[in-house]
Structure formats: structure tokens, C-alpha cells
mmCIF file of C-alpha atoms in Angstrom:
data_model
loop_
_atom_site.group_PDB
_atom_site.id
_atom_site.type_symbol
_atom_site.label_atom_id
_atom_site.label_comp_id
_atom_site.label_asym_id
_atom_site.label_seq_id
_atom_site.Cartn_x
_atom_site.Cartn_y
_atom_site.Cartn_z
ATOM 1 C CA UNK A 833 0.000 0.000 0.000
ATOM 2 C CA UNK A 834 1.369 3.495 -0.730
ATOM 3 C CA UNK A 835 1.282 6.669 1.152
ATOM 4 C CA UNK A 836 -0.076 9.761 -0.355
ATOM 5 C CA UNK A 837 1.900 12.290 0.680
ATOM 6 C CA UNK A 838 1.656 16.327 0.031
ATOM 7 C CA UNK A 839 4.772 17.575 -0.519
ATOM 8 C CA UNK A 840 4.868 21.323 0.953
ATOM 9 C CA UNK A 841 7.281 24.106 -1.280
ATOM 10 C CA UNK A 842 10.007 23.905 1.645
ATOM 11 C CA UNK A 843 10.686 19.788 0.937
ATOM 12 C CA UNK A 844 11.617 20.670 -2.797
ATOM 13 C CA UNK A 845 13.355 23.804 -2.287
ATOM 14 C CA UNK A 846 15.757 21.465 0.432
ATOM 15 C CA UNK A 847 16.000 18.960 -1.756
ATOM 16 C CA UNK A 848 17.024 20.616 -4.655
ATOM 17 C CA UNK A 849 19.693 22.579 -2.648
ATOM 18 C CA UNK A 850 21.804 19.358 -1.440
ATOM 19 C CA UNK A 851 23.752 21.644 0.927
ATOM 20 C CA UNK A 852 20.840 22.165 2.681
ATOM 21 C CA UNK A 853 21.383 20.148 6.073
ATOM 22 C CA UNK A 854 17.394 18.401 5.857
ATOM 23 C CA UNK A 855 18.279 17.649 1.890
ATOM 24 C CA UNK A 856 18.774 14.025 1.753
ATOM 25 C CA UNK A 857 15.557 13.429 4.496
ATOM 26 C CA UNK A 858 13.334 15.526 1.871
ATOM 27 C CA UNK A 859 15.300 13.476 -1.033
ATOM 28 C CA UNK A 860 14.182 10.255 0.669
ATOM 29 C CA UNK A 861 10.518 11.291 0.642
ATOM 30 C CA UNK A 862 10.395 12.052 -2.972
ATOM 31 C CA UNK A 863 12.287 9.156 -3.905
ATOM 32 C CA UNK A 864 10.647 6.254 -1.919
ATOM 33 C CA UNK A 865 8.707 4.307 -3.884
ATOM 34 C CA UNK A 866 5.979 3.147 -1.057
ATOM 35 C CA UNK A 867 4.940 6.826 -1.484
ATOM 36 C CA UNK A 868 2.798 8.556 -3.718
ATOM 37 C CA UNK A 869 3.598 12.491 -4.000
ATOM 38 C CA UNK A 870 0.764 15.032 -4.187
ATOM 39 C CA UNK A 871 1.049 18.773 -5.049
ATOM 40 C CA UNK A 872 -0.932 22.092 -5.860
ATOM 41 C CA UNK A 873 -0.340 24.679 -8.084
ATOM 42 C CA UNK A 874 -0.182 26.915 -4.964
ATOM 43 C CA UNK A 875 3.455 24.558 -4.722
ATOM 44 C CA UNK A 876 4.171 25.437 -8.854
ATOM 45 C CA UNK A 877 3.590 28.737 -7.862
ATOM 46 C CA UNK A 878 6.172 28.824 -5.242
ATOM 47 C CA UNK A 879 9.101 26.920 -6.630
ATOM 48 C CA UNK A 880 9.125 27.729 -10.440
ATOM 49 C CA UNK A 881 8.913 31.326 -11.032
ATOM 50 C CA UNK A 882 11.662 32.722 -9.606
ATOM 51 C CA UNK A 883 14.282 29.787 -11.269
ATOM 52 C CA UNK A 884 12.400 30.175 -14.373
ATOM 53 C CA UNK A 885 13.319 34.310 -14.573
ATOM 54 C CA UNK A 886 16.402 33.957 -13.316
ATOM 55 C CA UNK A 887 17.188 30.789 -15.921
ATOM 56 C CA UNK A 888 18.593 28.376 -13.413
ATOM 57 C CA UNK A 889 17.491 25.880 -15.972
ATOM 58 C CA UNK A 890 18.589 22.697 -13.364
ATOM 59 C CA UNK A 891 16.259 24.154 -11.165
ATOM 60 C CA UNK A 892 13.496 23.971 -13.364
ATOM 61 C CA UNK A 893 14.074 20.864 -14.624
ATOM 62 C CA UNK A 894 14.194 19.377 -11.155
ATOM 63 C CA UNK A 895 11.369 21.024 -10.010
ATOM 64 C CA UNK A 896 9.024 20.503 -13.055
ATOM 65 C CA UNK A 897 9.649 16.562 -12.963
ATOM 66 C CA UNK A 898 8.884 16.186 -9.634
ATOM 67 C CA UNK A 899 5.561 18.190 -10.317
ATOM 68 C CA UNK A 900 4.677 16.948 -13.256
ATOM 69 C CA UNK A 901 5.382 13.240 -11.655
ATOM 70 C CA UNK A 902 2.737 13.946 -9.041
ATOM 71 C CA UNK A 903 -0.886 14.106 -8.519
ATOM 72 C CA UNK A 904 -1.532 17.832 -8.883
ATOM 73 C CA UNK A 905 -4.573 18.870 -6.538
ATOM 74 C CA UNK A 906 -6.448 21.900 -8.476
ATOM 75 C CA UNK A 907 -7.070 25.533 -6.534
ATOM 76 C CA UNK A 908 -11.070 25.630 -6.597
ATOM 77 C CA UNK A 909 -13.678 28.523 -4.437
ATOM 78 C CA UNK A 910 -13.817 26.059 -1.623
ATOM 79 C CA UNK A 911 -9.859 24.980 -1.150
ATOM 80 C CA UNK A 912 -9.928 28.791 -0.349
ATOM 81 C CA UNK A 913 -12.561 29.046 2.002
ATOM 82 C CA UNK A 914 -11.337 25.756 3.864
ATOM 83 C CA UNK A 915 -7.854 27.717 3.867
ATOM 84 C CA UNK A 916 -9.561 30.622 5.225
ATOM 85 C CA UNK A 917 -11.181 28.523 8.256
ATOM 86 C CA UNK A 918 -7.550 27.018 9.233
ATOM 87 C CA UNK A 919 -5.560 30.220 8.711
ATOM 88 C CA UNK A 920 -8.000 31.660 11.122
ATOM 89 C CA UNK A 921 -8.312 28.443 13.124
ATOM 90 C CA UNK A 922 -4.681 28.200 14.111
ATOM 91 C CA UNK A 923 -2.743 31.330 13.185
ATOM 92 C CA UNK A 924 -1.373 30.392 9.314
ATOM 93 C CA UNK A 925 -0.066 32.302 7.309
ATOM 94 C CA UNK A 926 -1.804 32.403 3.853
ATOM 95 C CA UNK A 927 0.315 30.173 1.474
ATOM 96 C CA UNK A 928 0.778 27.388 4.370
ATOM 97 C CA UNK A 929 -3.489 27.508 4.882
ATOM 98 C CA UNK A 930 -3.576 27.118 1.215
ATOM 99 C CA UNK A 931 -1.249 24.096 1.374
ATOM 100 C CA UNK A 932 -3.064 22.528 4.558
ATOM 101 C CA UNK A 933 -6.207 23.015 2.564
ATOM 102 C CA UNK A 934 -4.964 21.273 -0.479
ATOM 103 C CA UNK A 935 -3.954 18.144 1.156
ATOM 104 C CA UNK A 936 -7.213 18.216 3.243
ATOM 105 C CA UNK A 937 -9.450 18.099 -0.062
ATOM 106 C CA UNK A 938 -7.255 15.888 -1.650
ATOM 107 C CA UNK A 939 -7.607 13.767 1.421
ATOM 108 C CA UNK A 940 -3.394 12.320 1.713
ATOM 109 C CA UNK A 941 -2.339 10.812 4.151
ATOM 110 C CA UNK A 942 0.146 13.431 5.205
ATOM 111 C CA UNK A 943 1.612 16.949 4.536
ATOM 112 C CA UNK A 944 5.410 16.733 4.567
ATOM 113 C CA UNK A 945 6.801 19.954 5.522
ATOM 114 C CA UNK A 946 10.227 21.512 6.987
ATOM 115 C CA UNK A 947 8.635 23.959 9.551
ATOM 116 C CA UNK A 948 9.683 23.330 12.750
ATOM 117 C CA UNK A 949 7.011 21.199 14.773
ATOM 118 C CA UNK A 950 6.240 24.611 16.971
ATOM 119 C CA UNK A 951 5.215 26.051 14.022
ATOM 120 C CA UNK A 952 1.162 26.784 13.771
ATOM 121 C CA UNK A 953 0.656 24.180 10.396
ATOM 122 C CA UNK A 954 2.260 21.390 12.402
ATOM 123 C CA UNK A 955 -0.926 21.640 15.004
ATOM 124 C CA UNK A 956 -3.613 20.973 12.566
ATOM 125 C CA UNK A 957 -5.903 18.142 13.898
ATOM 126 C CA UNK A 958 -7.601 17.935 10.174
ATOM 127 C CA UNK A 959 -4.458 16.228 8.365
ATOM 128 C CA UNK A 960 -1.698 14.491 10.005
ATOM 129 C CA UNK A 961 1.829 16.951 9.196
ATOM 130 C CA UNK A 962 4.816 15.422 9.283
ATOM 131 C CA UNK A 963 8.163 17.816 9.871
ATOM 132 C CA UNK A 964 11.470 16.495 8.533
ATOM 133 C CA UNK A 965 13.240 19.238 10.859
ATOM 134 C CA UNK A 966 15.578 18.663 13.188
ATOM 135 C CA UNK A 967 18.442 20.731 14.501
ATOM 136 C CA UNK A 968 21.447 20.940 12.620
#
């Protein structure tokens, strides 16, 4: 049985940055077969842009395979509202609420993230968030 797991913006930033000290955790999430990776275009949004205008072309690349590898979870009225309710619920900011949202309606198994477990999206009760952070 695989795990479908939403893969917040921070997990593929790390990842693609192997100095990063969390990279090869967030490598072994998008790599592990048992798993099943699920994304939003509020994550597309996030991590392509920026690479794309400033032509770091192994960025892109990177990034748009693992997107384009997993389920993509469309932006719709109520993913906003829902984001809404939890932003106000528990103090997110806006782009995390959307993400929380996302994997909520898509209904995963688990958010994957790299904010620190203090961090308001690590106390939702809706969706069971995972953080890869630890102290360097």
C-alpha cells in the first residue's frame, strides 16, 4: 500500500539545494517508492517562477519533474474558504493555509513539511503533518 503524501514548497526547495542540512531526508521522501507524492499549483507557484526568470534551468528541470510526476490537486472557491477557516483556526499564514487546505481536499495521508514542529501548520488536527526538521 502506498502513502499519499503532500509535498509542501520547503521539501523541494531542500531537496534541490543538497547543501541544505534536511536535503537528503526531503530526497528520501520524494524518492521512496511506497509513497505517492501530491502537489498544488499553490506549490508550482512557489518553486518555479523565480528559477524560471532567473534561468537556473537545473532548477526547473528538477522542479518541473517532480511536479509533473505527481498528482496535482487543483485551486477551486472552496480549497480557499477551507484555507480561510484554518488560517484563522490556528494562526497560518496564507500560502501554508492554502497548502493545509490542499492536502485536506485531496484527502493524503500526510503533509510533509520543513517547519519546525512549533510552528502553527504542524498543530492541525484535520491532516496528520509530518516535519522532517531537526536541529542541525
Amino acid at each position: 500500500m502506498t502513502t499519499r503524501t503532500y509535498v509542501d514548497s520547503n521539501v523541494l526547495l531542500a531537496a534541490f539545494r543538497a547543501s541544505e542540512p534536511w536535503a537528503s531526508s526531503c530526497l528520501a521522501v520524494l524518492d521512496d517508492p511506497r509513497r505517492t507524492l501530491a502537489v498544488s499549483e499553490f506549490v508550482r507557484l512557489e518553486v518555479l517562477p523565480k528559477p524560471s526568470f532567473f534561468k537556473r534551468e537545473e532548477e526547473v528541470r528538477f522542479m518541473a519533474s517532480v511536479l509533473d510526476a505527481a498528482e496535482n490537486i487543483d485551486a477551486s472557491y472552496e480549497l480557499v474558504q477551507l484555507a480561510f477557516e484554518f488560517a484563522c483556526k490556528y494562526g497560518l499564514g496564507s500560502m501554508d493555509a492554502l497548502h493545509a487546505a490542499a492536502a485536506h481536499v485531496a484527502r493524503v495521508d500526510e503533509l510533509v513539511t520543513l517547519e519546525k514542529p512549533i510552528k502553527p501548520l504542524c498543530r492541525l488536527r484535520e491532516i496528520n503533518v509530518v516535519s522532517l526538521y531537526r536541529l542541525p
